[in-house]
GROMACS .gro file of C-alpha atoms in nm:
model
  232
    1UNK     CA    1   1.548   0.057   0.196
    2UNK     CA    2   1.576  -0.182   0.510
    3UNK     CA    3   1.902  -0.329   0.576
    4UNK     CA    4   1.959  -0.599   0.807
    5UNK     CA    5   1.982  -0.513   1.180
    6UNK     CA    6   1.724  -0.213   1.127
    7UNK     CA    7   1.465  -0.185   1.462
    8UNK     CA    8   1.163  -0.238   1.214
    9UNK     CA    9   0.932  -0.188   1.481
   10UNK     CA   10   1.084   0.208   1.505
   11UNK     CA   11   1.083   0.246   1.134
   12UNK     CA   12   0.698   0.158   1.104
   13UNK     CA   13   0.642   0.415   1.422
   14UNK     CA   14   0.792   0.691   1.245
   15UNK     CA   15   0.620   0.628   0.952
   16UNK     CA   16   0.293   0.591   1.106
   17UNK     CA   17   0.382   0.914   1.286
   18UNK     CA   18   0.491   1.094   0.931
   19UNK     CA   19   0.106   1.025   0.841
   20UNK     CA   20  -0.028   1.122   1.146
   21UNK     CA   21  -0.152   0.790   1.188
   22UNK     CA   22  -0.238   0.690   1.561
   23UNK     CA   23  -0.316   0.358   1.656
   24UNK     CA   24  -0.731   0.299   1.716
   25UNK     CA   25  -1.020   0.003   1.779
   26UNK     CA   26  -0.998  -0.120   1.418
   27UNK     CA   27  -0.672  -0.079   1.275
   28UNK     CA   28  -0.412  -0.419   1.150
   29UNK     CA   29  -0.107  -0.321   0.997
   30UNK     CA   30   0.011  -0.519   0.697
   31UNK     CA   31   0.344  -0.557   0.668
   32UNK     CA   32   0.505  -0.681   0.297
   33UNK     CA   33   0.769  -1.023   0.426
   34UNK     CA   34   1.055  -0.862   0.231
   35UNK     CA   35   1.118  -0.578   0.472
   36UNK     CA   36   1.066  -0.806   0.757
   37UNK     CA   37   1.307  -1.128   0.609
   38UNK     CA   38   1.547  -0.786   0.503
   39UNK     CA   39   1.550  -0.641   0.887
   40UNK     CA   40   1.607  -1.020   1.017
   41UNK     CA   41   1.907  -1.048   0.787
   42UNK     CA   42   1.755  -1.311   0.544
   43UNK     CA   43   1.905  -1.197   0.247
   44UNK     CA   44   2.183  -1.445   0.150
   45UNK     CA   45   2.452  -1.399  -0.127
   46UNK     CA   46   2.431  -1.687  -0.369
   47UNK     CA   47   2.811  -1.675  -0.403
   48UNK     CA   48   2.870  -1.800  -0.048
   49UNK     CA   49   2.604  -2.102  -0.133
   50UNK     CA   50   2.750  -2.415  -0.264
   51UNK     CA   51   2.515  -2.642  -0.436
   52UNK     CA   52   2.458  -3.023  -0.388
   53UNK     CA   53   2.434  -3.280  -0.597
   54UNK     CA   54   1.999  -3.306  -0.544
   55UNK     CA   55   2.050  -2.909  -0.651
   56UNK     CA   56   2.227  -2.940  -0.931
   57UNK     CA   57   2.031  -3.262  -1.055
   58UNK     CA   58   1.653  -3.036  -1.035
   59UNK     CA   59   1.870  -2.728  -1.099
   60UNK     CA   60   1.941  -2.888  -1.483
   61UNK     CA   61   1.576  -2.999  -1.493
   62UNK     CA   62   1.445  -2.638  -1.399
   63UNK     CA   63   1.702  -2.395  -1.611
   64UNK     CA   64   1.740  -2.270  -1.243
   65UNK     CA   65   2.061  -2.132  -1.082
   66UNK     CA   66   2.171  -2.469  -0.888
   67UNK     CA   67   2.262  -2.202  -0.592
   68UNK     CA   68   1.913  -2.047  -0.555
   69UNK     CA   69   1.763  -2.462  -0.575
   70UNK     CA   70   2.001  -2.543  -0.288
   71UNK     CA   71   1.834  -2.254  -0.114
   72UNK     CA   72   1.505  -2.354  -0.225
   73UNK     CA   73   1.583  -2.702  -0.072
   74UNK     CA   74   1.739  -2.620   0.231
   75UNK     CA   75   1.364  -2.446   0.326
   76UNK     CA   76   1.149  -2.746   0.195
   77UNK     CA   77   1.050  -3.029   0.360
   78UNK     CA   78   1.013  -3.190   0.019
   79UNK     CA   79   0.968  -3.087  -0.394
   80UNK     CA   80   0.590  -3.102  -0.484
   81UNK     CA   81   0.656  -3.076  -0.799
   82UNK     CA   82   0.941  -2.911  -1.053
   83UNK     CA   83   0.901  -2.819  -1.434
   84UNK     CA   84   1.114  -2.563  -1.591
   85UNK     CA   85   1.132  -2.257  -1.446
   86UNK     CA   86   0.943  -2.315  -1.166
   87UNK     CA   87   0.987  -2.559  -0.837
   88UNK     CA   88   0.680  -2.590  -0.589
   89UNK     CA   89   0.776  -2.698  -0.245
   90UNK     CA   90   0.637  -2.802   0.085
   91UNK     CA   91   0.835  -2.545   0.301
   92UNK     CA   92   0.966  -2.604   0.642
   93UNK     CA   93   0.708  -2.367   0.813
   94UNK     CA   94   0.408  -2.582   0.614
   95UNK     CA   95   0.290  -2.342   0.293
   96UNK     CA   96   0.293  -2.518  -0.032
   97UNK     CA   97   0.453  -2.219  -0.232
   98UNK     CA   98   0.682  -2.173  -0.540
   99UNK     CA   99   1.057  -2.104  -0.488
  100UNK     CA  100   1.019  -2.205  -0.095
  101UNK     CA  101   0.920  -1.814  -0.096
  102UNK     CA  102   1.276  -1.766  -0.171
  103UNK     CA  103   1.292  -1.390  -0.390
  104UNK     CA  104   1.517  -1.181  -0.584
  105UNK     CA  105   1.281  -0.894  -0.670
  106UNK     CA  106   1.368  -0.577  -0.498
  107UNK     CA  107   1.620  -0.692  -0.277
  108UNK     CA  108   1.863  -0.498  -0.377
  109UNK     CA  109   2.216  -0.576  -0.518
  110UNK     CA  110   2.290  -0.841  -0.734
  111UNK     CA  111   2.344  -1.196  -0.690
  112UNK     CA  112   2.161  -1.230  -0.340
  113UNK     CA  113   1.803  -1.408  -0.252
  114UNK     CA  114   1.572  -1.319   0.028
  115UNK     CA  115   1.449  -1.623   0.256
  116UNK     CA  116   1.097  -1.595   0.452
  117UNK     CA  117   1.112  -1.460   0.821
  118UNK     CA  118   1.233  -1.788   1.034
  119UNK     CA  119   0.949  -1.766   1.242
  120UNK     CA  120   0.668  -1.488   1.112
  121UNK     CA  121   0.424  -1.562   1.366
  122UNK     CA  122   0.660  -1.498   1.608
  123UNK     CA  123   0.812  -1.177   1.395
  124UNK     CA  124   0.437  -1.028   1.401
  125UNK     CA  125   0.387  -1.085   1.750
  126UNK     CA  126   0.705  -0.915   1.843
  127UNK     CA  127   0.578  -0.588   1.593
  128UNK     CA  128   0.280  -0.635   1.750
  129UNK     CA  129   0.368  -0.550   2.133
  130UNK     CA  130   0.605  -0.293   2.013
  131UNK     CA  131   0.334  -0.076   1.788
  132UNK     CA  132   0.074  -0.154   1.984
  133UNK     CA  133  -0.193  -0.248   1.726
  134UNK     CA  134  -0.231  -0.598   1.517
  135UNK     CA  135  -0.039  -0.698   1.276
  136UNK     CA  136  -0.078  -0.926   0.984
  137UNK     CA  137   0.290  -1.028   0.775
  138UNK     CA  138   0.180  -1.060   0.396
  139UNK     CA  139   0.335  -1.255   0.078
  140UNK     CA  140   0.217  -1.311  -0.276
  141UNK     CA  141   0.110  -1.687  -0.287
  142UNK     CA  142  -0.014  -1.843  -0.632
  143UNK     CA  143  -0.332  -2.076  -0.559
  144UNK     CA  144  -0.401  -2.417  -0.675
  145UNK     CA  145  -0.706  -2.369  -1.019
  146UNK     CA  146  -0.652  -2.019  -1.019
  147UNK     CA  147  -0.456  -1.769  -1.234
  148UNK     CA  148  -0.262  -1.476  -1.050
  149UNK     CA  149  -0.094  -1.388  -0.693
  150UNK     CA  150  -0.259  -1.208  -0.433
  151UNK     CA  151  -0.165  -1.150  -0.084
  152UNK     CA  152  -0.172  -1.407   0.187
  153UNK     CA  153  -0.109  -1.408   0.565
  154UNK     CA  154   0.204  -1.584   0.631
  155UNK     CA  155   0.225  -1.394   1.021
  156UNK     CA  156  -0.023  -1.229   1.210
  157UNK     CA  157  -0.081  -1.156   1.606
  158UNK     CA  158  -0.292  -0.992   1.815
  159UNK     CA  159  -0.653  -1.070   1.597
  160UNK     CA  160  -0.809  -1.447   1.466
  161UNK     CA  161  -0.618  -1.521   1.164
  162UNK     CA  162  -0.876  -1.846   1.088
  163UNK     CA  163  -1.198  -1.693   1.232
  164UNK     CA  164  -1.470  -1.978   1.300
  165UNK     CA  165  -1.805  -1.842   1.242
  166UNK     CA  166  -1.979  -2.163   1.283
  167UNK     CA  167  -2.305  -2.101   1.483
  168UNK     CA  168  -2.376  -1.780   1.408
  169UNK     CA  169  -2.700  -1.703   1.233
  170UNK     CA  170  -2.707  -1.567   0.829
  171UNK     CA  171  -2.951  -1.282   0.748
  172UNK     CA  172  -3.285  -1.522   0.748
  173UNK     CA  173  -3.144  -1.660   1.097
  174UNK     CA  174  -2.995  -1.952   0.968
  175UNK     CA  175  -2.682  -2.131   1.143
  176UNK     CA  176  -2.378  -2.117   0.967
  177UNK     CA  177  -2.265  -2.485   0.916
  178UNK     CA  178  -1.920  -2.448   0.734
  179UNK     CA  179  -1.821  -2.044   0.754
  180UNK     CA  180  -1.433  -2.070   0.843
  181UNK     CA  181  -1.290  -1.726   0.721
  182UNK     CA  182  -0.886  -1.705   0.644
  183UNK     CA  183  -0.933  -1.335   0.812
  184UNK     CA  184  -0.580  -1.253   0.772
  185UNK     CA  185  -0.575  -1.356   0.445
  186UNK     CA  186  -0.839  -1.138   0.352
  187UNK     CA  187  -0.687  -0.840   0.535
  188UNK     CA  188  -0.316  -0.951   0.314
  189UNK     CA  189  -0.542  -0.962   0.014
  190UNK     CA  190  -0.675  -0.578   0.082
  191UNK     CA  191  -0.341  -0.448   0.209
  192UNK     CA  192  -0.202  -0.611  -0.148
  193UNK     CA  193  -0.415  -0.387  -0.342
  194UNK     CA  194  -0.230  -0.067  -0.193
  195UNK     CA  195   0.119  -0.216  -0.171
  196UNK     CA  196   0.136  -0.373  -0.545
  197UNK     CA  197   0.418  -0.557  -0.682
  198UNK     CA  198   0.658  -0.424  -0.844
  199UNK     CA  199   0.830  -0.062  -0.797
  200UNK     CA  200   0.547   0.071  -0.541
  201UNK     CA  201   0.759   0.144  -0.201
  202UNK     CA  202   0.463   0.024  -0.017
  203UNK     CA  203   0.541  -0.188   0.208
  204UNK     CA  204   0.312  -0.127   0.496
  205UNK     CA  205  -0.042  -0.048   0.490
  206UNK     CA  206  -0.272   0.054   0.755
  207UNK     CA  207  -0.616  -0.110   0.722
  208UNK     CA  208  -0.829   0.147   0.972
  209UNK     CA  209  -1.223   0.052   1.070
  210UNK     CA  210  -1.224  -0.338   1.087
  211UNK     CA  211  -1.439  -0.555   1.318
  212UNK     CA  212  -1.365  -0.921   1.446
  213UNK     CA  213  -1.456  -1.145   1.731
  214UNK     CA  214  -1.315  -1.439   1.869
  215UNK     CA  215  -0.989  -1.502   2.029
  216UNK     CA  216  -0.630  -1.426   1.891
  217UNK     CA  217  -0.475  -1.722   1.666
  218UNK     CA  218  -0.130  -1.714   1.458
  219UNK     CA  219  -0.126  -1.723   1.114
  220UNK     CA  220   0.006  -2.106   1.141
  221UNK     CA  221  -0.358  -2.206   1.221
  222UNK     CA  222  -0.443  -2.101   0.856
  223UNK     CA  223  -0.256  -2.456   0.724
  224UNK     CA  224  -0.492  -2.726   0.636
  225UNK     CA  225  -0.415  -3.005   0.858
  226UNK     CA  226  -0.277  -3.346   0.640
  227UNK     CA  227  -0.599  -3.551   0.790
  228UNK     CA  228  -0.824  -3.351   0.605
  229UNK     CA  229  -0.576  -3.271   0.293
  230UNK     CA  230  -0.848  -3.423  -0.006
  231UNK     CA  231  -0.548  -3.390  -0.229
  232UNK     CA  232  -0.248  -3.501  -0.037
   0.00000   0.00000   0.00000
């Protein structure tokens, strides 16, 4: 289990090493947020938390714990919307998410909550440099008309998270008019498959024999920008 203060970067080495797993022309490692928000010493005990007055107002609305809604809040930019059970926020770095990504699934003791990496971009750059091979931070997201989580790309470095394939011709030698791919969210998606949800251990995957082109872009360039937001 990571603890706070742990040189993840080290951890994932060893492991890779354990599997005999050298770093090659291909490979992204997927890394599961929890053990990266858990090695930056995200985890936060609600009983040091003391809830507001907006908390405990959409805390009584939700059936929520008004300490884990002043967390929520204190990582949103604003409340999309709030029913019971469930609050969907803007959050500070831009995702429209539930909870503000805030969890309490194996984090291990009671009465804590695990926040999102302050910066992932920055966190899977850093991994990045230090492993040697590209690196992609994943989260479960739920999505808008759809049923189900699956893994999204919240960090990523040293590949094209949003790779623009505009240009390029289709099978009949067509040009692509509209192909934008969310690359790193395609790579979370796969990793999520392997890693699963619940009591796996998984928490890193190594995703060997991929292909890309284009220049290197952060996972923050996977936000739709407000201007072209149809549902704002």
């Amino acid at each position: 289990m990571v603890q706070a203060g742990d040189d993840l970067a080290a951890l994932l080495s060893a492991a890779m090493a354990r599997a005999a797993l050298a770093p090659q022309s291909g490979d992204v490692l997927a890394v599961a947020q929890k053990i990266v928000s858990k090695a930056e010493g995200r985890s936060i005990a609600l009983a040091s938390v003391q809830p507001s007055a907006a908390a405990c107002e959409l805390a009584k609305q939700t059936g929520k714990d008004a300490r884990l809604v002043e967390l929520i809040l204190s990582e949103a930019q604003y409340v999309v919307r709030a029913r019971p059970n469930l609050i969907i926020v803007k959050h500070r770095l831009g995702f429209v998410m539930a909870n503000a990504g805030i969890d309490q699934s194996n984090v291990g003791g009671d009465g804590h909550a695990l926040l999102l990496p302050r910066e992932p971009d920055a966190s899977a750059a850093a991994l990045a440099a230090r492993l040697g091979l590209p690196v992609v931070i994943t989260d479960s997201f739920g999505r808008a008309w759809r049923r189900g989580t699956v893994g999204v790309a919240i960090g990523a470095a040293g590949l094209p998270a949003l790779q623009d394939l505009r240009g390029q011709p289709d099978l009949f030698g067509r040009s692509l008019m509209v192909s934008i791919t969310g690359f790193a969210d395609e790579i979370a998606a796969a990793a999520g498959l392997v890693m699963g949800q619940g009591a796996e251990g998984q928490p890193a995957v190594l995703l060997r024999g991929l292909s890309w082109s284009g220049a290197a872009n952060p996972a923050a360039e996977l936000l739709r920008p407000v201007q072209e937001d149809l549902f704002p």
